[in-house]
Coordinates of C-alpha atoms and ligand atoms in Angstrom, one line a residue:
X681 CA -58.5 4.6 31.1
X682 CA -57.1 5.7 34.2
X683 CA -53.8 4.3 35.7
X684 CA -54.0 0.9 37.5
X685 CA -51.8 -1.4 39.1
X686 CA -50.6 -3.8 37.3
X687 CA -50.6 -6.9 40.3
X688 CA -47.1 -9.0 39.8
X689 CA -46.9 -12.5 40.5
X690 CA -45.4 -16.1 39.7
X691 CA -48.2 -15.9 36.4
X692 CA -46.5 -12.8 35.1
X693 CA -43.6 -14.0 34.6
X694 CA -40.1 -12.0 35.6
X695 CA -36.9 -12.2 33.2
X696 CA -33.4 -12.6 33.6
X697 CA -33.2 -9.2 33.0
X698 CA -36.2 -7.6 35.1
X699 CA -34.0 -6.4 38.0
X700 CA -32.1 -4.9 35.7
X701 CA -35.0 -3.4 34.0
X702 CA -36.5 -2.6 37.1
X703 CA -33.2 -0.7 38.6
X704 CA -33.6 1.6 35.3
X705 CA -36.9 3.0 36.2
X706 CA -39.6 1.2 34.1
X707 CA -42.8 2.6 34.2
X708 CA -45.2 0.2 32.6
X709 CA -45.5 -3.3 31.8
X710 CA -47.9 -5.3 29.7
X711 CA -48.0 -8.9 29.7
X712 CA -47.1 -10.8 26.4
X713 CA -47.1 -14.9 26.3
X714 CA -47.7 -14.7 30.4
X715 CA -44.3 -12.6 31.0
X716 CA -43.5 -9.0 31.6
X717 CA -42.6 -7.0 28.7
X718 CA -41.5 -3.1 29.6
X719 CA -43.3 -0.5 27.2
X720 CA -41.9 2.5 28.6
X721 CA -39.2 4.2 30.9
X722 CA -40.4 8.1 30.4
X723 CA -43.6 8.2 28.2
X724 CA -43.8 6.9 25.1
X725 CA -43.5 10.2 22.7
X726 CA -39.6 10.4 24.8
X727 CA -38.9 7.0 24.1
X728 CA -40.3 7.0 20.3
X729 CA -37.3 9.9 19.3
X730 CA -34.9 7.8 21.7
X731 CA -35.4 5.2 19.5
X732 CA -35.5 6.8 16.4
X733 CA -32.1 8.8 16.6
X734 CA -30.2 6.6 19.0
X735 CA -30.0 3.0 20.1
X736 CA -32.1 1.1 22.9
X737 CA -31.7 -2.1 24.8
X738 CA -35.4 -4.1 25.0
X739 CA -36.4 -6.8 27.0
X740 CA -38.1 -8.8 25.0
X741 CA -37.6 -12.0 26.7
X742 CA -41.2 -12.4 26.0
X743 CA -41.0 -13.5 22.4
X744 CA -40.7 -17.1 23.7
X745 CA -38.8 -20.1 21.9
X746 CA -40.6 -22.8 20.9
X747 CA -38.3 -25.1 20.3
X748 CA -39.6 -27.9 17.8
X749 CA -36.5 -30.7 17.3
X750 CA -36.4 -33.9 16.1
X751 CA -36.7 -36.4 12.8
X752 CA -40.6 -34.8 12.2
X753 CA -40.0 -30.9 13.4
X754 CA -39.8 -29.4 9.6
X755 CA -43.3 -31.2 8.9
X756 CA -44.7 -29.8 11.7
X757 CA -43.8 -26.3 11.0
X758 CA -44.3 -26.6 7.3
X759 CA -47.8 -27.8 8.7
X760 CA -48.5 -24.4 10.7
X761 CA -47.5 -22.0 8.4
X762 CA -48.9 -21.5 4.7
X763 CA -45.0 -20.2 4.2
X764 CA -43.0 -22.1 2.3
X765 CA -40.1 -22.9 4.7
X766 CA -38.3 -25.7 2.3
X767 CA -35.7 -23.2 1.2
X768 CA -34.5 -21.7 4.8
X769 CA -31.0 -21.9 5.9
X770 CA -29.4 -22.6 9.0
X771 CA -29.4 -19.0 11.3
X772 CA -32.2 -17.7 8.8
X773 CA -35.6 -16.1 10.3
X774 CA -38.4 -16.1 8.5
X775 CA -41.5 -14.1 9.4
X776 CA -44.7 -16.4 8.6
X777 CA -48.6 -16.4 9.8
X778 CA -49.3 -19.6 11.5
X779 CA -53.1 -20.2 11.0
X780 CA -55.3 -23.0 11.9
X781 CA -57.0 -25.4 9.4
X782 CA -59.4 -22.5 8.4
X783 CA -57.0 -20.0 7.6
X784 CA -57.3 -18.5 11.0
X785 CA -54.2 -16.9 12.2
X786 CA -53.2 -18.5 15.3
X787 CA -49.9 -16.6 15.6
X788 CA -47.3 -14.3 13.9
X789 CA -43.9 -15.6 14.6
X790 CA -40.3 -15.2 13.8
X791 CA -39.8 -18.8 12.6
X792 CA -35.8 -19.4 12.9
X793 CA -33.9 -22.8 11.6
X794 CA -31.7 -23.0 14.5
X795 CA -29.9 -26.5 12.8
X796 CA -31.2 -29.1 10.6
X797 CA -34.2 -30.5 12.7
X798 CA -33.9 -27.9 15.0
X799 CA -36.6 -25.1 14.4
X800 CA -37.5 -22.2 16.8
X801 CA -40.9 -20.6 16.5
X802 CA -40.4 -16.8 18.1
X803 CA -44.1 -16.4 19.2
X804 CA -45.7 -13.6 19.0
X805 CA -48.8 -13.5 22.3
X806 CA -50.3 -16.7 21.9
X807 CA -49.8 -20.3 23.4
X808 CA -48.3 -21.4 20.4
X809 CA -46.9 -24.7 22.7
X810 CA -49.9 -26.0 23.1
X811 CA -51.3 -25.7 19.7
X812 CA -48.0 -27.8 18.6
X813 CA -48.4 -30.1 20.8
X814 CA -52.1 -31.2 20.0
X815 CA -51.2 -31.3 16.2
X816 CA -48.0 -33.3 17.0
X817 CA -50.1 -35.7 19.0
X818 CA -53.0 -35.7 16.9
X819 CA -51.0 -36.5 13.6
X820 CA -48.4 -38.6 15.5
X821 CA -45.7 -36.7 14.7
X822 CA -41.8 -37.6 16.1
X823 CA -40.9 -34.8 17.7
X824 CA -39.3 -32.6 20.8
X825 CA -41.6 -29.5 21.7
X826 CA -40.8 -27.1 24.3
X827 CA -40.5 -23.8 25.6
X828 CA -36.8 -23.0 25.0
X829 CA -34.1 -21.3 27.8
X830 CA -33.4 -18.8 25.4
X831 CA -34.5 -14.8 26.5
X832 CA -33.9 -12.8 23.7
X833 CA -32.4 -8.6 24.2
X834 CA -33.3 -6.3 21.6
X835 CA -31.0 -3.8 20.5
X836 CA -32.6 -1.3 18.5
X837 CA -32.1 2.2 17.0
X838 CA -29.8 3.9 14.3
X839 CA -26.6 3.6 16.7
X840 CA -27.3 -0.4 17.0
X841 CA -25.0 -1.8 15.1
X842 CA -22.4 0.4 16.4
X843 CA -22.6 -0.8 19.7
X844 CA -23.4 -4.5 19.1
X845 CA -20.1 -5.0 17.2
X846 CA -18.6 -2.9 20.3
X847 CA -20.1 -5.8 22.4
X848 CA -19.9 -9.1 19.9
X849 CA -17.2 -7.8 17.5
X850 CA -16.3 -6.9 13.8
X851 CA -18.8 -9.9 12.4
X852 CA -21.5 -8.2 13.5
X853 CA -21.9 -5.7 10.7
X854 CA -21.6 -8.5 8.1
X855 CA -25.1 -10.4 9.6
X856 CA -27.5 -9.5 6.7
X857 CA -30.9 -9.0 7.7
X858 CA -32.9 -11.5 9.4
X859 CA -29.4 -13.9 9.5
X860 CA -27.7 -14.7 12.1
X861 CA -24.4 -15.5 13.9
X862 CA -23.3 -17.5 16.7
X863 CA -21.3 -15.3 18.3
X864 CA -19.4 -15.0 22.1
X865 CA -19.8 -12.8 24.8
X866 CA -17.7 -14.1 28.2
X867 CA -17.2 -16.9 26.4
X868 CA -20.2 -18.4 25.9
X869 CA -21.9 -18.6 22.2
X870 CA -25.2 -17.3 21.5
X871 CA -27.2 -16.5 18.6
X872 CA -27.2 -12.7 17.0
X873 CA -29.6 -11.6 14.8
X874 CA -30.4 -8.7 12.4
X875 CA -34.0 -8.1 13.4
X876 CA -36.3 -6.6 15.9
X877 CA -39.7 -5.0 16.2
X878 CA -39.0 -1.7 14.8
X879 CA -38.1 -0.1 11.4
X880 CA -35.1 1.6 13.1
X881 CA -32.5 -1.0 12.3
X882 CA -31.0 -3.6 15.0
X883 CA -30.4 -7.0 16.3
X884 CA -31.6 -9.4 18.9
X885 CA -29.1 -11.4 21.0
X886 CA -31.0 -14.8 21.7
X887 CA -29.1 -15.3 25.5
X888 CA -29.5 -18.3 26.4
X889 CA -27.5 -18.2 30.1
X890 CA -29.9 -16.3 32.8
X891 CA -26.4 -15.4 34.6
X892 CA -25.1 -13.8 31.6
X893 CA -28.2 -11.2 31.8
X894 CA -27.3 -8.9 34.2
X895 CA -23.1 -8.8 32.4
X896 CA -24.6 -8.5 29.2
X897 CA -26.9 -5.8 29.8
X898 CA -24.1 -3.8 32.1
X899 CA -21.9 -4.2 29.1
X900 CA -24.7 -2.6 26.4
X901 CA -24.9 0.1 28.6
X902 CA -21.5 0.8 29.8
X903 CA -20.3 0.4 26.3
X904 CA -22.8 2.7 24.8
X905 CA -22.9 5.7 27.5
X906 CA -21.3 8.1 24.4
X907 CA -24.0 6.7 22.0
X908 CA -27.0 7.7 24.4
X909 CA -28.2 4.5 25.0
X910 CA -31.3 4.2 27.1
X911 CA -33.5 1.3 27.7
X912 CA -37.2 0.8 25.8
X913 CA -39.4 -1.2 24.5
X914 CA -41.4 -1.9 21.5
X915 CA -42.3 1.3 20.8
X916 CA -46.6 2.0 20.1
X917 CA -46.1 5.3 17.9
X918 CA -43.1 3.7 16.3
X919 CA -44.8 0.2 15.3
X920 CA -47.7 1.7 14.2
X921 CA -45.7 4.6 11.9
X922 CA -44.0 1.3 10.4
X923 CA -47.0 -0.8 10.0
X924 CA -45.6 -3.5 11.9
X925 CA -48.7 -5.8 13.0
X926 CA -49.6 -6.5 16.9
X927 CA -51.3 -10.3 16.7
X928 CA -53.9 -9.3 19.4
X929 CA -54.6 -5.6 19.0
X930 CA -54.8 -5.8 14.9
X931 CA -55.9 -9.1 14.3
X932 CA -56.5 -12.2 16.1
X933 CA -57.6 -15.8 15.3
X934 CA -60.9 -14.9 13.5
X935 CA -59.0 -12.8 10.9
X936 CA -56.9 -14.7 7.8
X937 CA -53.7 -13.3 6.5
X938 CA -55.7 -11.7 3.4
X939 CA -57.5 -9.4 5.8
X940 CA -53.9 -8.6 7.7
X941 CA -51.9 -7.9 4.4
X942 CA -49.6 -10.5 5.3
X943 CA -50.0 -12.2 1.5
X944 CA -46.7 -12.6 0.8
X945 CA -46.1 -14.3 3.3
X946 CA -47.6 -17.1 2.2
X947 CA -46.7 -19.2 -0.6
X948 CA -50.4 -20.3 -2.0
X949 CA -49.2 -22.3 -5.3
X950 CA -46.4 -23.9 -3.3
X951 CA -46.4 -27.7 -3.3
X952 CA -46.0 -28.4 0.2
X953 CA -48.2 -29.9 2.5
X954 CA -49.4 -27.2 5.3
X955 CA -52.9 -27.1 6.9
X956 CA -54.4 -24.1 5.9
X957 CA -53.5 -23.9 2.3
X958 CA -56.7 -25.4 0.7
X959 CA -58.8 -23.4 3.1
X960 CA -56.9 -20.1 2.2
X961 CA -57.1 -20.9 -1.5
X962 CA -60.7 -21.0 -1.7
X963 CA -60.8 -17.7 0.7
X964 CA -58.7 -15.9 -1.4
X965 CA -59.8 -12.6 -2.8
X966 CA -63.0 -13.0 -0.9
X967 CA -62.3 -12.2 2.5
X968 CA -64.7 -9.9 4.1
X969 CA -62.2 -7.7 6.4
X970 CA -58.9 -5.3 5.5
X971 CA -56.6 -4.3 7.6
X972 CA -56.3 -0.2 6.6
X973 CA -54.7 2.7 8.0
X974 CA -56.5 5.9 9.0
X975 CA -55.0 9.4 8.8
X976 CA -57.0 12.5 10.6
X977 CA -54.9 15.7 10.8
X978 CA -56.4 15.9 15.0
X979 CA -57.0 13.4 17.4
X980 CA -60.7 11.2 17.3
X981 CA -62.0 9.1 19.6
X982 CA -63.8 6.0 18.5
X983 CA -66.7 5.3 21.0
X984 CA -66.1 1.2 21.8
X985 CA -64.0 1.5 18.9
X986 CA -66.4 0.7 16.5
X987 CA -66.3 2.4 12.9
X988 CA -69.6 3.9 12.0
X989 CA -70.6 5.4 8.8
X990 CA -74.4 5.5 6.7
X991 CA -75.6 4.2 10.1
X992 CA -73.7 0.7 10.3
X993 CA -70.5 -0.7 11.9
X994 CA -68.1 -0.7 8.7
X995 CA -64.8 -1.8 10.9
X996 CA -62.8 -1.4 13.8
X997 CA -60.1 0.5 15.2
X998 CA -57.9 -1.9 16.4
X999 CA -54.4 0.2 17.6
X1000 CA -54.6 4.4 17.6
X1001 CA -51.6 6.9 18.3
X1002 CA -50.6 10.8 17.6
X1003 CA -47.2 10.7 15.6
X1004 CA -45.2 13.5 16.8
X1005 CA -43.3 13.3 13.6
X1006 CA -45.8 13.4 11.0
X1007 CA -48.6 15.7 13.1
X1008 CA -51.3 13.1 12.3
X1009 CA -53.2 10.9 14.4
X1010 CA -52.9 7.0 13.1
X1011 CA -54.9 4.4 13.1
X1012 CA -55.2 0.8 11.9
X1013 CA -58.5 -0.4 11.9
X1014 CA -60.0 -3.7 10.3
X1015 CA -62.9 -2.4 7.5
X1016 CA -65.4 -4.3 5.3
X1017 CA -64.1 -4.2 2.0
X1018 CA -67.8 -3.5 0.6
X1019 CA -67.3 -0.1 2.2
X1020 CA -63.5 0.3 1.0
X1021 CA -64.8 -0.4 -2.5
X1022 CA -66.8 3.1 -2.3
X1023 CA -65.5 5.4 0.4
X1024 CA -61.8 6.6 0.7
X1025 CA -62.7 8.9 3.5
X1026 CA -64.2 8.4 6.7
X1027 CA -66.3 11.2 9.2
X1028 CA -65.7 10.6 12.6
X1029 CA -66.8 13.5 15.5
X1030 CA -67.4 15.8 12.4
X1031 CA -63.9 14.9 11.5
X1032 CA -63.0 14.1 8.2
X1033 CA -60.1 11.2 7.8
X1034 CA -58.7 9.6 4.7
X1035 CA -58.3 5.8 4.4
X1036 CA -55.0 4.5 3.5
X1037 CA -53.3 1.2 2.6
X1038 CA -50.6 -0.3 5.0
X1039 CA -48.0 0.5 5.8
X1040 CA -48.4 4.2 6.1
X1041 CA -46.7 6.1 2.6
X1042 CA -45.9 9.4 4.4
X1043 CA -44.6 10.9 0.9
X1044 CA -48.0 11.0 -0.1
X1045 CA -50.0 11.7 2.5
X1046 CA -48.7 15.2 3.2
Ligands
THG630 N1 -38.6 -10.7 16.9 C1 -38.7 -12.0 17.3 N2 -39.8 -12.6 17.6 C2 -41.0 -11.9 17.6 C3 -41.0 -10.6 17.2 C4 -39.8 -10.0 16.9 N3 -42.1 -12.6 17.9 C5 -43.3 -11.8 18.1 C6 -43.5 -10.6 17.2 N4 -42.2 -9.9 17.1 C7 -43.8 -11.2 15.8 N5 -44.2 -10.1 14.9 C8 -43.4 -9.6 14.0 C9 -43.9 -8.6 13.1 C10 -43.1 -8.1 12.1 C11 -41.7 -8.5 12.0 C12 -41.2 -9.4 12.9 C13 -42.0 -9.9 13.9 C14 -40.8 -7.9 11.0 N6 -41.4 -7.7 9.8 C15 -40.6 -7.1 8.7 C16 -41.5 -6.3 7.8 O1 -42.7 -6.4 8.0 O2 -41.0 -5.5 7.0 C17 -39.8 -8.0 7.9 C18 -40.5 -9.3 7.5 C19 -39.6 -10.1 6.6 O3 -39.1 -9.6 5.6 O4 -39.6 -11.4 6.8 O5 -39.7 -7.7 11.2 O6 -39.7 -8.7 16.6 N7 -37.5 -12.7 17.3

């Protein structure tokens, strides 16, 4: 497509941060859960080894709390999500599908036990908030939702850690990953995690003080000048090299977890009483979609993205990009499993591809 505007206003919602991001030269936005989320600074191919052999600072204020509290808010989670959440701990993430009582995924969060009866759900682009509110309502729950203050910075990259204890100090390396610690910076506790939405290593800083944006992001950037530290943003060749899932591009609420890969994470034998466990039970193993990844050694172009092979529609690619590393164009793309049971190769443009399981094994596929 060719370059557009993207048109700003009060419905795309700014950050703390966006002035900061802005004075650093951003160069495109997308919009995730109605906010501004920066996807590049230079191009993405500069960005992608930026990432990969340094350390970034990400606005991801985008991956909105939803903050569920009170006497009822574990039920109500435990309700979403076909994970079995009985066993978190307090400062613990959990990644888990959240699917309706069909076994459609509605969202892929971050789901973090903040405190006992406190539970954050870090949404992936949805309106998770709305969807908790109707079930809390409809099964006459007791409890608190709403969107939290809470804008989380992604630090991200090989030199990460380095320059997070630099900023929060010598606990940092000791956070395992996806734990947590409360830890200060002015003076002011907030919540540091080891996670982030890359395979690169890192944490996310959960601020939850809009005037501590602009220090905090000074400091990352003054204290990590010798570490080459540059600002990004989830990174499209990067993600997709990794196999880390986009809920919107790769799948969306007519797909299941089954079809995603995402099987374990969900707990089908638990004993716990979540929505769309007897659906996904009776689904399982017959799902009609997989989520697979295609390797051609050349760029292809999928007309309307549709998959075509003996003259039907056998899947769609649903996120495409050249890795620079590997010299192979990638794709994930969601295919019938009747064709997956008898092809292993697809011809697209006179261009033969091979189809692959997620995520991507680059030992064997060169
Ligand atoms: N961090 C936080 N919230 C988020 C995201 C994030 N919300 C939206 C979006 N990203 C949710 N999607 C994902 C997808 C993958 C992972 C995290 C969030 C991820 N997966 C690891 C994996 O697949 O190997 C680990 C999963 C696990 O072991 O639990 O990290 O990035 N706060």
């Amino acid at each position: 497509m060719t370059d557009k505007i993207l048109s700003i206003s009060r419905r795309t919602r700014a950050t703390p941060f966006t002035r900061r991001v802005e004075a650093a030269g951003v160069k495109g936005y997308t919009v995730y859960n109605h906010m501004l989320l920066p996807t590049f600074f230079t191009n993405n191919e500069d960005d992608y080894w930026s990432l990969c052999q340094n350390v970034q600072v990400w606005d991801v204020s985008c991956e909105r709390q939803i903050e569920v509290s009170g006497p009822d808010s574990e039920r109500l989670i435990q309700l979403m999500t076909p994970r079995d959440i009985s066993r978190a701990v307090i400062g613990q993430g959990l990644y888990a599908p959240l699917c309706d009582e069909s076994g459609g995924l509605v969202n892929d969060p971050v789901l973090i036990k903040f405190a006992n009866n406190d539970w954050w759900v870090s949404i992936a682009d949805s309106d998770v908030r709305l969807w908790a509110r109707g079930l809390a309502h409809g099964f006459g729950l007791d409890v608190k939702i709403r969107e939290a203050a809470i804008w989380p910075l992604a630090v991200q990259g090989p030199r990460a850690e380095q320059l997070v204890t630099r900023v929060f100090g010598n606990e940092v390396p000791g956070i395992r990953f996806f734990r947590s610690k409360m830890l200060e910076f002015r003076g002011k506790a907030m919540m540091v995690m080891r996670s982030g939405y890359s395979k690169q290593g890192g944490f996310e800083i959960y601020l939850n003080d809009p005037d501590l944006a602009e220090p905090l992001w000074d400091e990352l950037f003054e204290q990590g000048q010798d570490l080459n530290v540059r600002p990004g943003g989830p990174n499209l060749i990067e993600r997709i090299e990794s196999g880390l899932l986009s809920y919107g591009n790769d799948m969306n609420f007519t797909h299941n977890p089954f079809e995603c890969g995402l099987d374990a994470f969900i707990d089908l034998d638990a004993d716990i009483e979540s929505m769309s466990l007897p659906a996904l039970r009776a689904i399982r193993g017959k799902h009609v979609h997989q989520l697979m990844g295609l390797v051609f050694d050349e760029a292809v172009f999928f007309p309307d993205f549709a998959i075509i092979a003996d003259d039907r529609v056998v899947g769609d690619v649903r996120s495409q990009v050249w890795s620079p590393r590997y010299q192979k164009y990638l794709a994930m793309a969601m295919m019938k499993r009747d064709f997956l049971s008898a092809n292993e190769t697809l011809t697209v443009d006179g261009k033969i591809g091979n189809i692959v399981d997620l995520p991507f094994d680059f030992d064997a596929i060169r």
